[in-house]
């Protein structure tokens, strides 16, 4: 989006305040070109002496780089002293603009924010029109580093007393991030270490597998991981120190011992679920509420005939006989006191749960009870005493029930267990951080072994020995294509076309007229293979249009640059970069001349045919 | 109700109530402060204002007005400085600015070209060059403060000692610029360039290449296929080292530093980054010599900031003349006002249509 202020007005203000020369950072290439174009409609010419100075410099540049002679922007530059500088232009044009700027011929250069690092020329003023940029289809805010990178171009050493950052609004602006970016400290940078197939092959070529891990440990990635590890280790030490305070217990690993003991206890009691939820005072009583026991209920005394569990909740229940002779069911909690008196009751298996004699005996005893009876004091263990029966059965398996450390273990266990778990978690994290890179490296080794570039002993096979020389993105795809013989007997233009479509990773839309059947079918095959490799390597875009551009550039050695440009909607800077990148890929194939002489020759031919016209101007 | 009384009533409301009033009337009202809310509400169309007044009176009944004493504490923080509002209807806002904001004249003072001075290297530049004889050096200084001078002097020393120098940059375009620059300094026969597919003057003592090319050379050297005089390599200069954090290419910088021959000194040139000390510690930990960090944030040319309104009016960006580092910021009231106006214009429903 263009800035809210008209570019001509912007330049007028800057000139008026003596703030020129300026670099104006805009959001898009199009905004830059439109800004330059708008000067044609609003006349703001520069004095003729400046114009002629510009012409002199340009003539000088044209002599060196003939490709800029017919650049459509030259008249505008000469008349208004402004230029655009972005990735859509040829490198030679950008060099010319930089040279003009260095000579002080220009008042303003309109550049895109994305190429701030490539803008290697200062000006008195930097104009910022945005606080966010488009990155991979997202709009993200500029970081402090980026804003300082932009602002850093303001003020020329030796040519200015003072430099300026001028902020002017556009729809993509908020003042906060810019002000923050100008005043704040830059962000720390983090390692972006990735393991790639060429890296694995090259390292294993030079070093044996045993020496790889120390090499990976030298990376900045590991250095930063180690710093995180250090933080975790301090935490771990802290946890271990806390665990120390529990001191020695009877068994070596009392936490684990107690853990399994209490688990076993829980599991056992699961079978007799009924004891599970009793409050401690009830479970303490239960042992005494055997048949024949006298108890005190809310009003009077009763004698227990039976103890049982309710069907539904499993609550402890009692069947009692009261002094009135009635047989009643009560929950155990209804017992207000246990009396220190037990009478003989012969149990029976069905109602009334005892022999009639016992029943009669009970009733008479109840009638003879004095008003006050001695209550049985019942000690309630606040920690919940174990079911004596349960404890007994566990005794065989665990030393805990009789262990002298038992109360201490029982008390400390919950806290200690938490600490122990934390300790395990930290140890695991630390181990993961330590071995992360090595782990990733091993994953790559496995893939390379699967494809036969590495032997099971992690040595390079004959295939691996040449494959390591392909040190570019999508190296696995390219080496696989070579092994399948996909490039055998292929024409130079087709080879370059395929490589271009593998190399090109920009999804900026473009179109190109005229495509070849051979290219379409070859790319179709490559796409299939790329898809089959997608588990191991991100497949490239494999765009047909970029392949066709490169194919045509090589297939027609007399085609002038300008005609190639007109056949596509891609910017010429992008085409230049595409061709340069393809050249780089071709030169990697050329590097295989000792093992694949045929392919290397085709690559050589393609490179020779490619390097003409604009592509020959710069190294 | 006249505009003035409405303004007074609004000013007496709490911000919360103002936001409630602005809801469905003002787009993106939640981004606004009290003053801007009041201004925007006052600038609504007459029909909307009538509606607003009824809403306001009902709100006032529900929340009887509590006169609030003006808060003085706020004035200490210039960040919350109320806007200078031209509308006379607004009650004067209490403000105790710490220092008067700078004027535009004062901001623009001193523009000009300094007389040519004989160049004298700064202390840190000399320190960097001296350190390079024994140690690796990281240079993290602002853009344009003279990193290249250090690079050139270090190269000069290396060549004098009959050592080879490799200079890497992240972009081919920068490589070309440096080729021209170094050729002018050292003579064209002293500088060579290596790209993926071309080698110009590869026997020269100074070689320029992209970092990827150097990484590949180091790989070849490690596997014993030396086609380079790496044993005479005395200095590796990595320009734009902050590319270490590049998502796709950062790993190349790491590999280069890890595999850098022990006898060669490393010079990392970087823009200002947050943790150069960390990088220095890393390099020290993996290389035989310790890595010396030189950093400062002082620019050699002062930098000031201004705000340019779309209407063509220039204003200082900050309250202070120079850009303060790491101490927070306070925007100039004039800039705040102009930007508020701009946002209001672009955000109003009329302009959206």
PDB file of N, CA, C and O in Angstrom, chain A residues 10 17-18 136 148 154 157 161 163-165 167-169 182-183 185-187 189 191-193 203 205 218-221 224 227 468 471 587 611, chain B residues 108 110-112 115 143 145 196-197 216 220 223 225 245-247 254 259 274-275 278 282 297 299 302 304-308 323-326 342:
ATOM      1  N   UNK A  10       5.774  14.361  -0.584  1.00  0.00           N
ATOM      2  CA  UNK A  10       6.786  13.886   0.367  1.00  0.00           C
ATOM      3  C   UNK A  10       8.144  14.442   0.006  1.00  0.00           C
ATOM      4  O   UNK A  10       8.852  15.021   0.838  1.00  0.00           O
ATOM      5  N   UNK A  17      12.907  21.027   3.675  1.00  0.00           N
ATOM      6  CA  UNK A  17      13.563  20.995   4.984  1.00  0.00           C
ATOM      7  C   UNK A  17      15.015  20.536   4.877  1.00  0.00           C
ATOM      8  O   UNK A  17      15.630  20.221   5.883  1.00  0.00           O
ATOM      9  N   UNK A  18      15.531  20.459   3.681  1.00  0.00           N
ATOM     10  CA  UNK A  18      16.910  20.020   3.424  1.00  0.00           C
ATOM     11  C   UNK A  18      17.157  18.609   3.977  1.00  0.00           C
ATOM     12  O   UNK A  18      18.196  18.326   4.572  1.00  0.00           O
ATOM     13  N   UNK A 136       5.543 -14.522   4.197  1.00  0.00           N
ATOM     14  CA  UNK A 136       4.870 -15.803   3.977  1.00  0.00           C
ATOM     15  C   UNK A 136       3.365 -15.683   4.166  1.00  0.00           C
ATOM     16  O   UNK A 136       2.756 -16.423   4.930  1.00  0.00           O
ATOM     17  N   UNK A 148      15.868  -1.089  13.258  1.00  0.00           N
ATOM     18  CA  UNK A 148      17.175  -0.443  13.393  1.00  0.00           C
ATOM     19  C   UNK A 148      18.008  -0.620  12.140  1.00  0.00           C
ATOM     20  O   UNK A 148      18.829   0.223  11.802  1.00  0.00           O
ATOM     21  N   UNK A 154      20.229   5.959   7.836  1.00  0.00           N
ATOM     22  CA  UNK A 154      20.120   7.411   7.932  1.00  0.00           C
ATOM     23  C   UNK A 154      21.408   8.020   8.458  1.00  0.00           C
ATOM     24  O   UNK A 154      21.954   7.542   9.435  1.00  0.00           O
ATOM     25  N   UNK A 157      28.247   9.066   7.187  1.00  0.00           N
ATOM     26  CA  UNK A 157      29.459   9.431   7.910  1.00  0.00           C
ATOM     27  C   UNK A 157      30.294  10.361   7.041  1.00  0.00           C
ATOM     28  O   UNK A 157      30.542  10.085   5.883  1.00  0.00           O
ATOM     29  N   UNK A 161      26.030  16.046   9.501  1.00  0.00           N
ATOM     30  CA  UNK A 161      26.157  16.221  10.937  1.00  0.00           C
ATOM     31  C   UNK A 161      25.144  15.336  11.650  1.00  0.00           C
ATOM     32  O   UNK A 161      25.384  14.830  12.721  1.00  0.00           O
ATOM     33  N   UNK A 163      21.578  12.633  10.956  1.00  0.00           N
ATOM     34  CA  UNK A 163      20.688  11.887  10.067  1.00  0.00           C
ATOM     35  C   UNK A 163      19.283  11.888  10.619  1.00  0.00           C
ATOM     36  O   UNK A 163      19.059  12.181  11.785  1.00  0.00           O
ATOM     37  N   UNK A 164      18.326  11.560   9.768  1.00  0.00           N
ATOM     38  CA  UNK A 164      16.929  11.620  10.187  1.00  0.00           C
ATOM     39  C   UNK A 164      16.167  10.358   9.836  1.00  0.00           C
ATOM     40  O   UNK A 164      16.422   9.742   8.807  1.00  0.00           O
ATOM     41  N   UNK A 165      15.255  10.033  10.720  1.00  0.00           N
ATOM     42  CA  UNK A 165      14.248   9.034  10.402  1.00  0.00           C
ATOM     43  C   UNK A 165      12.930   9.785  10.324  1.00  0.00           C
ATOM     44  O   UNK A 165      12.553  10.454  11.279  1.00  0.00           O
ATOM     45  N   UNK A 167       8.976   9.403   9.881  1.00  0.00           N
ATOM     46  CA  UNK A 167       7.891   8.427   9.886  1.00  0.00           C
ATOM     47  C   UNK A 167       6.674   9.083   9.253  1.00  0.00           C
ATOM     48  O   UNK A 167       6.293  10.177   9.643  1.00  0.00           O
ATOM     49  N   UNK A 168       6.117   8.435   8.253  1.00  0.00           N
ATOM     50  CA  UNK A 168       4.905   8.984   7.662  1.00  0.00           C
ATOM     51  C   UNK A 168       3.902   7.856   7.515  1.00  0.00           C
ATOM     52  O   UNK A 168       4.276   6.729   7.202  1.00  0.00           O
ATOM     53  N   UNK A 169       2.629   8.136   7.801  1.00  0.00           N
ATOM     54  CA  UNK A 169       1.694   7.015   7.909  1.00  0.00           C
ATOM     55  C   UNK A 169       1.272   6.417   6.574  1.00  0.00           C
ATOM     56  O   UNK A 169       1.237   7.084   5.552  1.00  0.00           O
ATOM     57  N   UNK A 182      12.895   2.104  17.425  1.00  0.00           N
ATOM     58  CA  UNK A 182      13.963   3.104  17.359  1.00  0.00           C
ATOM     59  C   UNK A 182      14.686   3.233  18.693  1.00  0.00           C
ATOM     60  O   UNK A 182      15.869   3.540  18.728  1.00  0.00           O
ATOM     61  N   UNK A 183      13.939   3.029  19.796  1.00  0.00           N
ATOM     62  CA  UNK A 183      14.544   3.314  21.096  1.00  0.00           C
ATOM     63  C   UNK A 183      15.001   2.070  21.832  1.00  0.00           C
ATOM     64  O   UNK A 183      15.875   2.155  22.677  1.00  0.00           O
ATOM     65  N   UNK A 185      16.398  -1.853  22.829  1.00  0.00           N
ATOM     66  CA  UNK A 185      17.556  -2.684  22.512  1.00  0.00           C
ATOM     67  C   UNK A 185      17.132  -3.780  21.560  1.00  0.00           C
ATOM     68  O   UNK A 185      16.028  -4.305  21.661  1.00  0.00           O
ATOM     69  N   UNK A 186      18.003  -4.138  20.646  1.00  0.00           N
ATOM     70  CA  UNK A 186      17.625  -5.182  19.685  1.00  0.00           C
ATOM     71  C   UNK A 186      17.424  -6.536  20.370  1.00  0.00           C
ATOM     72  O   UNK A 186      17.952  -6.794  21.437  1.00  0.00           O
ATOM     73  N   UNK A 187      16.663  -7.390  19.695  1.00  0.00           N
ATOM     74  CA  UNK A 187      16.374  -8.710  20.260  1.00  0.00           C
ATOM     75  C   UNK A 187      17.611  -9.593  20.172  1.00  0.00           C
ATOM     76  O   UNK A 187      18.430  -9.441  19.264  1.00  0.00           O
ATOM     77  N   UNK A 189      19.500 -13.016  19.155  1.00  0.00           N
ATOM     78  CA  UNK A 189      19.256 -13.912  18.035  1.00  0.00           C
ATOM     79  C   UNK A 189      19.452 -15.356  18.482  1.00  0.00           C
ATOM     80  O   UNK A 189      20.227 -15.641  19.398  1.00  0.00           O
ATOM     81  N   UNK A 191      19.888 -19.581  17.400  1.00  0.00           N
ATOM     82  CA  UNK A 191      20.412 -20.488  16.384  1.00  0.00           C
ATOM     83  C   UNK A 191      19.276 -21.103  15.581  1.00  0.00           C
ATOM     84  O   UNK A 191      18.211 -21.374  16.102  1.00  0.00           O
ATOM     85  N   UNK A 192      19.515 -21.287  14.314  1.00  0.00           N
ATOM     86  CA  UNK A 192      18.513 -21.907  13.443  1.00  0.00           C
ATOM     87  C   UNK A 192      19.091 -23.175  12.829  1.00  0.00           C
ATOM     88  O   UNK A 192      18.863 -23.478  11.669  1.00  0.00           O
ATOM     89  N   UNK A 193      19.860 -23.880  13.617  1.00  0.00           N
ATOM     90  CA  UNK A 193      20.577 -25.054  13.124  1.00  0.00           C
ATOM     91  C   UNK A 193      19.601 -26.107  12.600  1.00  0.00           C
ATOM     92  O   UNK A 193      18.659 -26.497  13.280  1.00  0.00           O
ATOM     93  N   UNK A 203      29.896 -34.665   6.590  1.00  0.00           N
ATOM     94  CA  UNK A 203      30.534 -34.908   7.882  1.00  0.00           C
ATOM     95  C   UNK A 203      31.015 -36.349   7.976  1.00  0.00           C
ATOM     96  O   UNK A 203      32.116 -36.622   8.472  1.00  0.00           O
ATOM     97  N   UNK A 205      31.874 -38.187   5.558  1.00  0.00           N
ATOM     98  CA  UNK A 205      33.002 -38.383   4.643  1.00  0.00           C
ATOM     99  C   UNK A 205      34.313 -38.073   5.370  1.00  0.00           C
ATOM    100  O   UNK A 205      35.299 -38.785   5.242  1.00  0.00           O
ATOM    101  N   UNK A 218      29.609 -28.680  19.038  1.00  0.00           N
ATOM    102  CA  UNK A 218      30.260 -27.378  18.875  1.00  0.00           C
ATOM    103  C   UNK A 218      29.340 -26.325  18.296  1.00  0.00           C
ATOM    104  O   UNK A 218      29.724 -25.174  18.159  1.00  0.00           O
ATOM    105  N   UNK A 219      28.123 -26.723  17.907  1.00  0.00           N
ATOM    106  CA  UNK A 219      27.252 -25.759  17.234  1.00  0.00           C
ATOM    107  C   UNK A 219      26.694 -24.737  18.220  1.00  0.00           C
ATOM    108  O   UNK A 219      26.620 -24.982  19.424  1.00  0.00           O
ATOM    109  N   UNK A 220      26.306 -23.610  17.669  1.00  0.00           N
ATOM    110  CA  UNK A 220      25.679 -22.570  18.488  1.00  0.00           C
ATOM    111  C   UNK A 220      24.350 -23.084  19.021  1.00  0.00           C
ATOM    112  O   UNK A 220      23.941 -22.755  20.127  1.00  0.00           O
ATOM    113  N   UNK A 221      23.704 -23.944  18.209  1.00  0.00           N
ATOM    114  CA  UNK A 221      22.443 -24.533  18.650  1.00  0.00           C
ATOM    115  C   UNK A 221      22.647 -25.265  19.969  1.00  0.00           C
ATOM    116  O   UNK A 221      21.905 -25.075  20.933  1.00  0.00           O
ATOM    117  N   UNK A 224      23.343 -22.957  22.871  1.00  0.00           N
ATOM    118  CA  UNK A 224      22.139 -22.357  23.452  1.00  0.00           C
ATOM    119  C   UNK A 224      21.312 -23.405  24.197  1.00  0.00           C
ATOM    120  O   UNK A 224      20.742 -23.117  25.245  1.00  0.00           O
ATOM    121  N   UNK A 227      22.712 -23.865  27.521  1.00  0.00           N
ATOM    122  CA  UNK A 227      22.362 -22.830  28.492  1.00  0.00           C
ATOM    123  C   UNK A 227      21.009 -23.134  29.118  1.00  0.00           C
ATOM    124  O   UNK A 227      20.807 -22.949  30.312  1.00  0.00           O
ATOM    125  N   UNK A 468      27.353 -36.357  -1.933  1.00  0.00           N
ATOM    126  CA  UNK A 468      27.677 -35.309  -0.949  1.00  0.00           C
ATOM    127  C   UNK A 468      28.080 -34.011  -1.629  1.00  0.00           C
ATOM    128  O   UNK A 468      28.135 -32.958  -1.008  1.00  0.00           O
ATOM    129  N   UNK A 471      25.197 -29.871  -2.771  1.00  0.00           N
ATOM    130  CA  UNK A 471      24.986 -29.199  -1.477  1.00  0.00           C
ATOM    131  C   UNK A 471      23.987 -28.081  -1.635  1.00  0.00           C
ATOM    132  O   UNK A 471      24.287 -26.912  -1.414  1.00  0.00           O
ATOM    133  N   UNK A 587      26.042 -25.863 -11.810  1.00  0.00           N
ATOM    134  CA  UNK A 587      27.472 -26.002 -11.516  1.00  0.00           C
ATOM    135  C   UNK A 587      27.698 -27.127 -10.503  1.00  0.00           C
ATOM    136  O   UNK A 587      28.755 -27.758 -10.507  1.00  0.00           O
ATOM    137  N   UNK A 611      24.995 -18.306 -19.889  1.00  0.00           N
ATOM    138  CA  UNK A 611      25.788 -17.125 -19.567  1.00  0.00           C
ATOM    139  C   UNK A 611      25.977 -16.252 -20.788  1.00  0.00           C
ATOM    140  O   UNK A 611      26.945 -16.363 -21.517  1.00  0.00           O
TER     141      UNK A 611
ATOM    142  N   UNK B 108      15.387  20.343  13.669  1.00  0.00           N
ATOM    143  CA  UNK B 108      16.017  20.412  12.347  1.00  0.00           C
ATOM    144  C   UNK B 108      17.328  21.190  12.372  1.00  0.00           C
ATOM    145  O   UNK B 108      17.972  21.343  11.347  1.00  0.00           O
ATOM    146  N   UNK B 110      21.074  22.200  12.633  1.00  0.00           N
ATOM    147  CA  UNK B 110      22.354  21.516  12.464  1.00  0.00           C
ATOM    148  C   UNK B 110      22.430  20.598  11.281  1.00  0.00           C
ATOM    149  O   UNK B 110      23.383  19.831  11.155  1.00  0.00           O
ATOM    150  N   UNK B 111      21.431  20.638  10.399  1.00  0.00           N
ATOM    151  CA  UNK B 111      21.545  19.846   9.179  1.00  0.00           C
ATOM    152  C   UNK B 111      22.667  20.427   8.352  1.00  0.00           C
ATOM    153  O   UNK B 111      22.798  21.647   8.223  1.00  0.00           O
ATOM    154  N   UNK B 112      23.449  19.598   7.780  1.00  0.00           N
ATOM    155  CA  UNK B 112      24.477  20.143   6.913  1.00  0.00           C
ATOM    156  C   UNK B 112      25.609  19.171   6.729  1.00  0.00           C
ATOM    157  O   UNK B 112      25.608  18.068   7.268  1.00  0.00           O
ATOM    158  N   UNK B 115      32.755  19.809   7.431  1.00  0.00           N
ATOM    159  CA  UNK B 115      33.945  20.000   6.589  1.00  0.00           C
ATOM    160  C   UNK B 115      34.749  18.697   6.556  1.00  0.00           C
ATOM    161  O   UNK B 115      34.715  17.934   7.516  1.00  0.00           O
ATOM    162  N   UNK B 143      24.775   0.226  12.161  1.00  0.00           N
ATOM    163  CA  UNK B 143      25.050   0.342  10.735  1.00  0.00           C
ATOM    164  C   UNK B 143      25.763   1.661  10.449  1.00  0.00           C
ATOM    165  O   UNK B 143      25.429   2.691  11.019  1.00  0.00           O
ATOM    166  N   UNK B 145      28.802   2.688  11.112  1.00  0.00           N
ATOM    167  CA  UNK B 145      29.732   3.337  12.027  1.00  0.00           C
ATOM    168  C   UNK B 145      31.174   2.920  11.752  1.00  0.00           C
ATOM    169  O   UNK B 145      32.048   3.201  12.557  1.00  0.00           O
ATOM    170  N   UNK B 196      28.990 -19.506  -7.252  1.00  0.00           N
ATOM    171  CA  UNK B 196      28.666 -20.907  -7.460  1.00  0.00           C
ATOM    172  C   UNK B 196      29.222 -21.449  -8.756  1.00  0.00           C
ATOM    173  O   UNK B 196      29.673 -22.585  -8.827  1.00  0.00           O
ATOM    174  N   UNK B 197      29.228 -20.637  -9.794  1.00  0.00           N
ATOM    175  CA  UNK B 197      29.602 -21.161 -11.095  1.00  0.00           C
ATOM    176  C   UNK B 197      30.782 -20.424 -11.724  1.00  0.00           C
ATOM    177  O   UNK B 197      31.138 -20.677 -12.859  1.00  0.00           O
ATOM    178  N   UNK B 216      31.181 -24.731   1.632  1.00  0.00           N
ATOM    179  CA  UNK B 216      31.504 -25.846   0.739  1.00  0.00           C
ATOM    180  C   UNK B 216      33.013 -26.069   0.645  1.00  0.00           C
ATOM    181  O   UNK B 216      33.480 -27.204   0.629  1.00  0.00           O
ATOM    182  N   UNK B 220      35.093 -29.451   1.593  1.00  0.00           N
ATOM    183  CA  UNK B 220      36.052 -30.122   0.710  1.00  0.00           C
ATOM    184  C   UNK B 220      37.395 -30.280   1.407  1.00  0.00           C
ATOM    185  O   UNK B 220      38.048 -31.314   1.298  1.00  0.00           O
ATOM    186  N   UNK B 223      37.326 -33.151   3.856  1.00  0.00           N
ATOM    187  CA  UNK B 223      37.381 -34.499   3.303  1.00  0.00           C
ATOM    188  C   UNK B 223      38.630 -34.711   2.457  1.00  0.00           C
ATOM    189  O   UNK B 223      38.715 -35.666   1.701  1.00  0.00           O
ATOM    190  N   UNK B 225      39.988 -32.951  -0.020  1.00  0.00           N
ATOM    191  CA  UNK B 225      40.079 -32.571  -1.426  1.00  0.00           C
ATOM    192  C   UNK B 225      40.418 -31.091  -1.520  1.00  0.00           C
ATOM    193  O   UNK B 225      39.620 -30.283  -1.969  1.00  0.00           O
ATOM    194  N   UNK B 245      20.919 -15.939  12.471  1.00  0.00           N
ATOM    195  CA  UNK B 245      19.551 -16.209  12.920  1.00  0.00           C
ATOM    196  C   UNK B 245      18.589 -16.353  11.760  1.00  0.00           C
ATOM    197  O   UNK B 245      17.385 -16.418  11.968  1.00  0.00           O
ATOM    198  N   UNK B 246      19.091 -16.420  10.533  1.00  0.00           N
ATOM    199  CA  UNK B 246      18.201 -16.582   9.390  1.00  0.00           C
ATOM    200  C   UNK B 246      17.609 -17.987   9.418  1.00  0.00           C
ATOM    201  O   UNK B 246      18.321 -18.963   9.633  1.00  0.00           O
ATOM    202  N   UNK B 247      16.315 -18.052   9.175  1.00  0.00           N
ATOM    203  CA  UNK B 247      15.622 -19.320   9.364  1.00  0.00           C
ATOM    204  C   UNK B 247      16.163 -20.398   8.424  1.00  0.00           C
ATOM    205  O   UNK B 247      16.313 -21.543   8.796  1.00  0.00           O
ATOM    206  N   UNK B 254      26.800 -21.115  11.057  1.00  0.00           N
ATOM    207  CA  UNK B 254      27.278 -21.969  12.154  1.00  0.00           C
ATOM    208  C   UNK B 254      28.330 -22.949  11.663  1.00  0.00           C
ATOM    209  O   UNK B 254      29.383 -23.110  12.273  1.00  0.00           O
ATOM    210  N   UNK B 259      33.805 -25.052  11.376  1.00  0.00           N
ATOM    211  CA  UNK B 259      34.856 -25.674  10.580  1.00  0.00           C
ATOM    212  C   UNK B 259      35.975 -24.712  10.199  1.00  0.00           C
ATOM    213  O   UNK B 259      36.876 -25.073   9.454  1.00  0.00           O
ATOM    214  N   UNK B 274      20.984  -8.353  20.034  1.00  0.00           N
ATOM    215  CA  UNK B 274      20.744  -8.355  21.474  1.00  0.00           C
ATOM    216  C   UNK B 274      21.766  -9.136  22.282  1.00  0.00           C
ATOM    217  O   UNK B 274      22.012  -8.831  23.434  1.00  0.00           O
ATOM    218  N   UNK B 275      22.344 -10.187  21.691  1.00  0.00           N
ATOM    219  CA  UNK B 275      23.183 -11.069  22.505  1.00  0.00           C
ATOM    220  C   UNK B 275      24.554 -11.364  21.882  1.00  0.00           C
ATOM    221  O   UNK B 275      24.921 -12.531  21.743  1.00  0.00           O
ATOM    222  N   UNK B 278      26.715 -13.609  23.945  1.00  0.00           N
ATOM    223  CA  UNK B 278      26.443 -15.037  23.903  1.00  0.00           C
ATOM    224  C   UNK B 278      27.203 -15.682  22.738  1.00  0.00           C
ATOM    225  O   UNK B 278      27.777 -16.767  22.875  1.00  0.00           O
ATOM    226  N   UNK B 282      30.151 -18.450  22.815  1.00  0.00           N
ATOM    227  CA  UNK B 282      30.092 -19.690  22.037  1.00  0.00           C
ATOM    228  C   UNK B 282      31.390 -19.886  21.252  1.00  0.00           C
ATOM    229  O   UNK B 282      32.006 -20.959  21.323  1.00  0.00           O
ATOM    230  N   UNK B 297      26.678   1.088  21.032  1.00  0.00           N
ATOM    231  CA  UNK B 297      25.440   1.454  20.352  1.00  0.00           C
ATOM    232  C   UNK B 297      25.467   2.902  19.885  1.00  0.00           C
ATOM    233  O   UNK B 297      24.464   3.432  19.449  1.00  0.00           O
ATOM    234  N   UNK B 299      25.971   5.784  17.512  1.00  0.00           N
ATOM    235  CA  UNK B 299      26.138   5.987  16.082  1.00  0.00           C
ATOM    236  C   UNK B 299      27.157   7.077  15.836  1.00  0.00           C
ATOM    237  O   UNK B 299      27.307   8.009  16.627  1.00  0.00           O
ATOM    238  N   UNK B 302      24.668  11.375  14.425  1.00  0.00           N
ATOM    239  CA  UNK B 302      23.481  11.411  15.275  1.00  0.00           C
ATOM    240  C   UNK B 302      22.236  11.135  14.464  1.00  0.00           C
ATOM    241  O   UNK B 302      22.160  11.487  13.278  1.00  0.00           O
ATOM    242  N   UNK B 304      18.029  11.540  14.396  1.00  0.00           N
ATOM    243  CA  UNK B 304      16.833  12.118  15.019  1.00  0.00           C
ATOM    244  C   UNK B 304      15.615  11.637  14.257  1.00  0.00           C
ATOM    245  O   UNK B 304      15.726  11.212  13.112  1.00  0.00           O
ATOM    246  N   UNK B 305      14.478  11.727  14.894  1.00  0.00           N
ATOM    247  CA  UNK B 305      13.269  11.201  14.250  1.00  0.00           C
ATOM    248  C   UNK B 305      12.226  12.295  14.118  1.00  0.00           C
ATOM    249  O   UNK B 305      12.087  13.158  14.987  1.00  0.00           O
ATOM    250  N   UNK B 306      11.516  12.268  13.003  1.00  0.00           N
ATOM    251  CA  UNK B 306      10.452  13.240  12.764  1.00  0.00           C
ATOM    252  C   UNK B 306       9.221  12.514  12.254  1.00  0.00           C
ATOM    253  O   UNK B 306       9.305  11.391  11.772  1.00  0.00           O
ATOM    254  N   UNK B 307       8.092  13.167  12.383  1.00  0.00           N
ATOM    255  CA  UNK B 307       6.847  12.603  11.869  1.00  0.00           C
ATOM    256  C   UNK B 307       6.343  13.514  10.776  1.00  0.00           C
ATOM    257  O   UNK B 307       6.321  14.735  10.923  1.00  0.00           O
ATOM    258  N   UNK B 308       5.946  12.919   9.658  1.00  0.00           N
ATOM    259  CA  UNK B 308       5.431  13.715   8.556  1.00  0.00           C
ATOM    260  C   UNK B 308       3.972  13.363   8.349  1.00  0.00           C
ATOM    261  O   UNK B 308       3.622  12.227   8.038  1.00  0.00           O
ATOM    262  N   UNK B 323      17.371  10.342  19.760  1.00  0.00           N
ATOM    263  CA  UNK B 323      16.653   9.105  20.062  1.00  0.00           C
ATOM    264  C   UNK B 323      17.318   8.453  21.263  1.00  0.00           C
ATOM    265  O   UNK B 323      18.486   8.082  21.218  1.00  0.00           O
ATOM    266  N   UNK B 324      16.539   8.365  22.354  1.00  0.00           N
ATOM    267  CA  UNK B 324      17.096   7.761  23.567  1.00  0.00           C
ATOM    268  C   UNK B 324      17.066   6.252  23.430  1.00  0.00           C
ATOM    269  O   UNK B 324      16.144   5.699  22.840  1.00  0.00           O
ATOM    270  N   UNK B 325      18.087   5.603  23.967  1.00  0.00           N
ATOM    271  CA  UNK B 325      18.161   4.140  23.814  1.00  0.00           C
ATOM    272  C   UNK B 325      17.780   3.441  25.107  1.00  0.00           C
ATOM    273  O   UNK B 325      18.309   3.756  26.173  1.00  0.00           O
ATOM    274  N   UNK B 326      16.866   2.505  24.980  1.00  0.00           N
ATOM    275  CA  UNK B 326      16.577   1.611  26.094  1.00  0.00           C
ATOM    276  C   UNK B 326      15.985   2.264  27.319  1.00  0.00           C
ATOM    277  O   UNK B 326      16.042   1.727  28.392  1.00  0.00           O
ATOM    278  N   UNK B 342      -5.040  11.518  11.736  1.00  0.00           N
ATOM    279  CA  UNK B 342      -4.914  10.644  10.562  1.00  0.00           C
ATOM    280  C   UNK B 342      -5.720   9.377  10.757  1.00  0.00           C
ATOM    281  O   UNK B 342      -6.484   8.980   9.872  1.00  0.00           O
TER     282      UNK B 342
END
